[in-house]
Coordinates of C-alpha atoms (C1' of nucleotides) in Angstrom, one line a residue:
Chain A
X844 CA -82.5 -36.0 86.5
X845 CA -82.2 -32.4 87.6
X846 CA -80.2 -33.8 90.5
X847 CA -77.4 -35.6 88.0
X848 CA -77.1 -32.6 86.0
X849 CA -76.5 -30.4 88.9
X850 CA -74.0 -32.8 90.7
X851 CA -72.1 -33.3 87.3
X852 CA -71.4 -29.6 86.9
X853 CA -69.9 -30.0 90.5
X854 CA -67.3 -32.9 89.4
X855 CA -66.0 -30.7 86.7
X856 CA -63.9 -28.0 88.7
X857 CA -61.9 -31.2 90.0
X858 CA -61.9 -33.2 86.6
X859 CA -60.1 -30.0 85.2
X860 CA -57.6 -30.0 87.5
X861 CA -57.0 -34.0 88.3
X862 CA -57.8 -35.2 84.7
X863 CA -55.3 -33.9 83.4
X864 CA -52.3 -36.8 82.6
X865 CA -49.6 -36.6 85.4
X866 CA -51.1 -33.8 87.6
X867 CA -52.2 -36.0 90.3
X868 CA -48.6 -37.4 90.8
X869 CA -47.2 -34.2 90.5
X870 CA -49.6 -32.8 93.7
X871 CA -48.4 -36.1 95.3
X872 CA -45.0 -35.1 95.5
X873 CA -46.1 -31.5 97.2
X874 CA -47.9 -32.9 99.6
X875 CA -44.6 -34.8 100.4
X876 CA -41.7 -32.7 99.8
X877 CA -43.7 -28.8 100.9
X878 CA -41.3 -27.3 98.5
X879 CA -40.7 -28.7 95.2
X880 CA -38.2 -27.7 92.3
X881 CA -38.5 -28.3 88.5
X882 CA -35.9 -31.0 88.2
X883 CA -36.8 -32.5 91.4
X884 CA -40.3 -33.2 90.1
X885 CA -38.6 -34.7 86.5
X886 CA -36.4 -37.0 89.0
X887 CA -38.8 -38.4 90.9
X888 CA -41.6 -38.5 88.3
X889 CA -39.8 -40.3 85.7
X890 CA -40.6 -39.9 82.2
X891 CA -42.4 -36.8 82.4
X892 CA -41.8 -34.4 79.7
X893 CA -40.1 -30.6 80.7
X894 CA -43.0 -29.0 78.3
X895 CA -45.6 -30.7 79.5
X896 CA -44.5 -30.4 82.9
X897 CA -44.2 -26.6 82.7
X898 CA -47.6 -26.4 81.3
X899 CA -49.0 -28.6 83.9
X900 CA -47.2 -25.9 86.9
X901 CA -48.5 -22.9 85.2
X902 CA -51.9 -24.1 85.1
X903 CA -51.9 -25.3 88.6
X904 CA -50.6 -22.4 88.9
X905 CA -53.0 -20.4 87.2
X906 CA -55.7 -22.3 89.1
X907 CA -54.2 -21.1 93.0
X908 CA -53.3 -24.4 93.3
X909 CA -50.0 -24.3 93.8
X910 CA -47.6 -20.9 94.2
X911 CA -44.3 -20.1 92.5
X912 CA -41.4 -18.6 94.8
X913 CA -38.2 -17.3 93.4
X914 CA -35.0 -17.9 95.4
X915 CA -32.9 -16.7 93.7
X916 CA -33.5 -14.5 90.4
X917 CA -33.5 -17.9 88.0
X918 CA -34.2 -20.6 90.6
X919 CA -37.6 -21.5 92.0
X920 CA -39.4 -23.7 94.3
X921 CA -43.3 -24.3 94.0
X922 CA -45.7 -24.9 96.9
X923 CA -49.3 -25.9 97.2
X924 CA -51.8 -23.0 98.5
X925 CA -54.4 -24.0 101.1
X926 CA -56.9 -24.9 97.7
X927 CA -53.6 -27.0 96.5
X928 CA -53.8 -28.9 100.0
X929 CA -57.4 -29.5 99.9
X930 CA -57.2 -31.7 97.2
X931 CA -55.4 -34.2 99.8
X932 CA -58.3 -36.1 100.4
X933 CA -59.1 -36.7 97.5
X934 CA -55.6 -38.0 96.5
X935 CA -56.1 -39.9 99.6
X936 CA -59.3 -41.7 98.3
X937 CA -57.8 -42.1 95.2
X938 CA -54.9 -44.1 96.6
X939 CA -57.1 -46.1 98.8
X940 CA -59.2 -47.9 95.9
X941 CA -56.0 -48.2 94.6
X942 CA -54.6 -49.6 97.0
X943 CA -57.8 -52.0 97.2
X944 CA -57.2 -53.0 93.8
X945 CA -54.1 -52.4 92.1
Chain B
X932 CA -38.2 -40.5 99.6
X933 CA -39.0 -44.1 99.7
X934 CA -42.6 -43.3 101.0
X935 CA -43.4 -40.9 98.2
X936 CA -42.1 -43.0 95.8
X937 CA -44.3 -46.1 96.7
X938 CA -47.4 -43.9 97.4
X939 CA -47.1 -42.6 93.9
X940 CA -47.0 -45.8 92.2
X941 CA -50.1 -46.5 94.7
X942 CA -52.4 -43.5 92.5
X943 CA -52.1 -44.7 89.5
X944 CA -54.5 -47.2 89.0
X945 CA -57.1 -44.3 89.7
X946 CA -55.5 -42.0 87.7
X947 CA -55.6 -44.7 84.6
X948 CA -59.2 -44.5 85.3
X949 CA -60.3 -40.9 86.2
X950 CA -57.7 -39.5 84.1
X951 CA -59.2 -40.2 81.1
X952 CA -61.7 -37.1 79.6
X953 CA -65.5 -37.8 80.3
X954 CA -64.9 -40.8 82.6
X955 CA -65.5 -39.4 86.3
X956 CA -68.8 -37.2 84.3
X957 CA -69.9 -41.0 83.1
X958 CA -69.1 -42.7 86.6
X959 CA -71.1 -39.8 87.5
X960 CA -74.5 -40.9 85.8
X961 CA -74.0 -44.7 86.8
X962 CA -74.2 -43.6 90.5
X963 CA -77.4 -42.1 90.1
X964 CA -79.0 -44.1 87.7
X965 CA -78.2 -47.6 88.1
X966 CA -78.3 -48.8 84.6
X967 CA -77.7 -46.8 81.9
X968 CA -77.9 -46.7 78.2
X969 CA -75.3 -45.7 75.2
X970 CA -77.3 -42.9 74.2
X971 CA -78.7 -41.9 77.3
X972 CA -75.0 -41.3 78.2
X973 CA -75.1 -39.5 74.9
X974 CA -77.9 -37.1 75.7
X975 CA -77.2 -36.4 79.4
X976 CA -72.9 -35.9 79.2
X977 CA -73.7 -33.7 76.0
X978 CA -71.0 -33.4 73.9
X979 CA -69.5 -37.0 73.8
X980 CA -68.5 -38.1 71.1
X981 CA -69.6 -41.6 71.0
X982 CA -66.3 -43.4 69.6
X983 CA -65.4 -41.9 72.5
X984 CA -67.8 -43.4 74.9
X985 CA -67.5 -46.6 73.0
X986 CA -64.0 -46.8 73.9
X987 CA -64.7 -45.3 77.9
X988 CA -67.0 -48.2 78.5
X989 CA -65.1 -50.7 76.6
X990 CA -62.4 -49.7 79.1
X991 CA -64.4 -49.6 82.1
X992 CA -65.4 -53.4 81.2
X993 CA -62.1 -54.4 80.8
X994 CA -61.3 -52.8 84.2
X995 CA -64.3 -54.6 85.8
X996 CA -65.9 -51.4 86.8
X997 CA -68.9 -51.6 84.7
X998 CA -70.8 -54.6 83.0
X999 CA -72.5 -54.8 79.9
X1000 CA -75.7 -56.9 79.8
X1001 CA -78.4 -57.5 76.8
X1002 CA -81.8 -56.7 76.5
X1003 CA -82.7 -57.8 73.6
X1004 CA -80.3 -59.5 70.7
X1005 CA -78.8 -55.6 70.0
X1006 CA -79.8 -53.7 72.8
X1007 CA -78.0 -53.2 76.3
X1008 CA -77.2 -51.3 79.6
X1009 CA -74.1 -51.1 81.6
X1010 CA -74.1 -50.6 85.7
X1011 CA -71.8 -50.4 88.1
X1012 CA -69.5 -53.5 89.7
X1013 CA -68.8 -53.3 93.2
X1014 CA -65.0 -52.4 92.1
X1015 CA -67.2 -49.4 90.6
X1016 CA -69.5 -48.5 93.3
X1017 CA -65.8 -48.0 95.2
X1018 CA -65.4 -45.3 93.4
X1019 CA -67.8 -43.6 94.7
X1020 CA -66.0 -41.8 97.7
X1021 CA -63.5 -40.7 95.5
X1022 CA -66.3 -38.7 93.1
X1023 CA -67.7 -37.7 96.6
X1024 CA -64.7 -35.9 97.7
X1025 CA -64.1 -34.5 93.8
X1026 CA -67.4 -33.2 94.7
X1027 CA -66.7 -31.7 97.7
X1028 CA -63.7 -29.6 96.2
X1029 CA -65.0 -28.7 93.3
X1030 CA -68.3 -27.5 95.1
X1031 CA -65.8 -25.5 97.2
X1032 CA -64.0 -23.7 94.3
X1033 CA -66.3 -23.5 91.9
Chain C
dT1160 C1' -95.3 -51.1 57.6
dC1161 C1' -93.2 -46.9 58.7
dT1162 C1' -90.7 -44.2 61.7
dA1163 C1' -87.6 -43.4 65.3
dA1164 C1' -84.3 -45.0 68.4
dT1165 C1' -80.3 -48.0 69.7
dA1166 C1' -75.6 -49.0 69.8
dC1167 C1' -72.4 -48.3 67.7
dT1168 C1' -68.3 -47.7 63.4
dA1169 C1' -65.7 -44.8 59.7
dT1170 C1' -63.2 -40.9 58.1
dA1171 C1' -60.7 -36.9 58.3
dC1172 C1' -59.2 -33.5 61.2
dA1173 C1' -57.8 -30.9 65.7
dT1174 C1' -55.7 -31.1 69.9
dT1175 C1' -52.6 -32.8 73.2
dG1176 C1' -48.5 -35.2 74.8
dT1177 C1' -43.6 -37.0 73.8
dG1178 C1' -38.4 -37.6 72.8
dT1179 C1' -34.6 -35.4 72.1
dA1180 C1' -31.9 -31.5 71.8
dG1181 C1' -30.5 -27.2 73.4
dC1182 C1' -30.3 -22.5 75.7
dG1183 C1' -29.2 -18.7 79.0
dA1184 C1' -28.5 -18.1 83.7
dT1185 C1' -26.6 -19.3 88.1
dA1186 C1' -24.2 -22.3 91.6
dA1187 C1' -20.5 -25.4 92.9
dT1188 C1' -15.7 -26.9 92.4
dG1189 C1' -10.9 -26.7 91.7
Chain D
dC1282 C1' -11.0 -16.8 88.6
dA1283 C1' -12.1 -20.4 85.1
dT1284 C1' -14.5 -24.5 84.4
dT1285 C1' -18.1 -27.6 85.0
dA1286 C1' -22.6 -28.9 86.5
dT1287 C1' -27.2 -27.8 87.4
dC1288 C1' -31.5 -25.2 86.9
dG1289 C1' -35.7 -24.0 84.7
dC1290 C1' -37.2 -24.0 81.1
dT1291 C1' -38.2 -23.6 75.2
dA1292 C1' -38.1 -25.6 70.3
dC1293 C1' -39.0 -29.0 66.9
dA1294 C1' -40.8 -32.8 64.7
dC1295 C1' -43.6 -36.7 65.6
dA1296 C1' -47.0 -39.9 68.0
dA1297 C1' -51.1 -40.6 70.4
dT1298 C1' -55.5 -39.2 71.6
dG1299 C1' -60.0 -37.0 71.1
dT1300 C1' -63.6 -34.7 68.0
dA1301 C1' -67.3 -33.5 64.3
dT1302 C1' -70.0 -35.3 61.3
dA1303 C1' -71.9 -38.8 58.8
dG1304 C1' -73.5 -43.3 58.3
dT1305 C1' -74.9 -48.4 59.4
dA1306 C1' -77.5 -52.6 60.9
dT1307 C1' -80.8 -53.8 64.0
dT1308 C1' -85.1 -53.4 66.4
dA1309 C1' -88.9 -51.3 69.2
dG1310 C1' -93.1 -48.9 69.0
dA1311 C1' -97.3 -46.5 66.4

DNA sequence: TCTAATACTATACATTGTGTAGCGATAATG
DNA sequence: CATTATCGCTACACAATGTATAGTATTAGA
């Protein structure tokens, strides 16, 4: 009882983060491409709306998740942080029960 | 390019699952409880709101990751299918992270 | 029999996400 | 150097989703 209640409060930091519609495929695509760009993510992700998917990189961003680089002074790329990358496995077990049952 | 593409399309099915508010918290409470009741839901995920939880496990039947079995006539308690129990490594490793950056 | 609990549903409202358009700035092209 | 395309967003109105609060029929327990 006292057990479930402490190990929920421990799901929540992740459910925050991954709940969230689209963020998992979006920290899919940086743990493929390193370095991602805005319109990169909109090609590849299909359908995803330029509001939400600003929100979405300033909260991940927010969170240390991912980090914001300028290269020049109006274009940016976007790469996960060490926190960022440490949600790879469970992307990973994610994709494996889908995988098992898609 | 390829890769990433098909490994995306390979998260989803989680992400139709988890994605949705209150459902890794729920999958949560099955894990450690075996069978559990609407309103124990209710009381131990605080803040529910049960039209809410009536449509989450609806759902989670649907996806054959719960079952729903009778008591009595009006009375009954969900668990876990083994398609649900699979789950489990995945809330492990949410765990894990959010235990880490909490 | 009375009370409390169970497993929900109903209604109106708040929050969140979407489609489409567009904008200022920069990079590529001719 | 002028034009065009691309980048990284924002704005607006609308749709979908989740919430607070109340209520319902049924039933288990005292």
């Amino acid at each position: 009882m006292t057990v479930a209640t402490t190990q929920i409060g421990c799901i929540k930091a992740a459910t925050e983060i991954l709940g969230d519609k689209w963020t998992p495929q979006l920290l899919r695509f940086f743990i493929n491409e390193e370095t991602v760009r805005f319109c990169q993510i909109q090609d590849l992700v299909g359908g995803i709306n330029p509001r939400t998917l600003s929100a979405r990189l300033t909260q991940l961003e927010d969170h240390d998740i991912i980090t914001k680089s300028f290269t020049s002074s109006s274009r940016c790329e976007y790469q996960l942080t060490e926190k960022g990358r440490d949600l790879l496995p469970v992307l990973h077990s994610m994709e494996e029960w889908s995988n098992k049952y898609a």
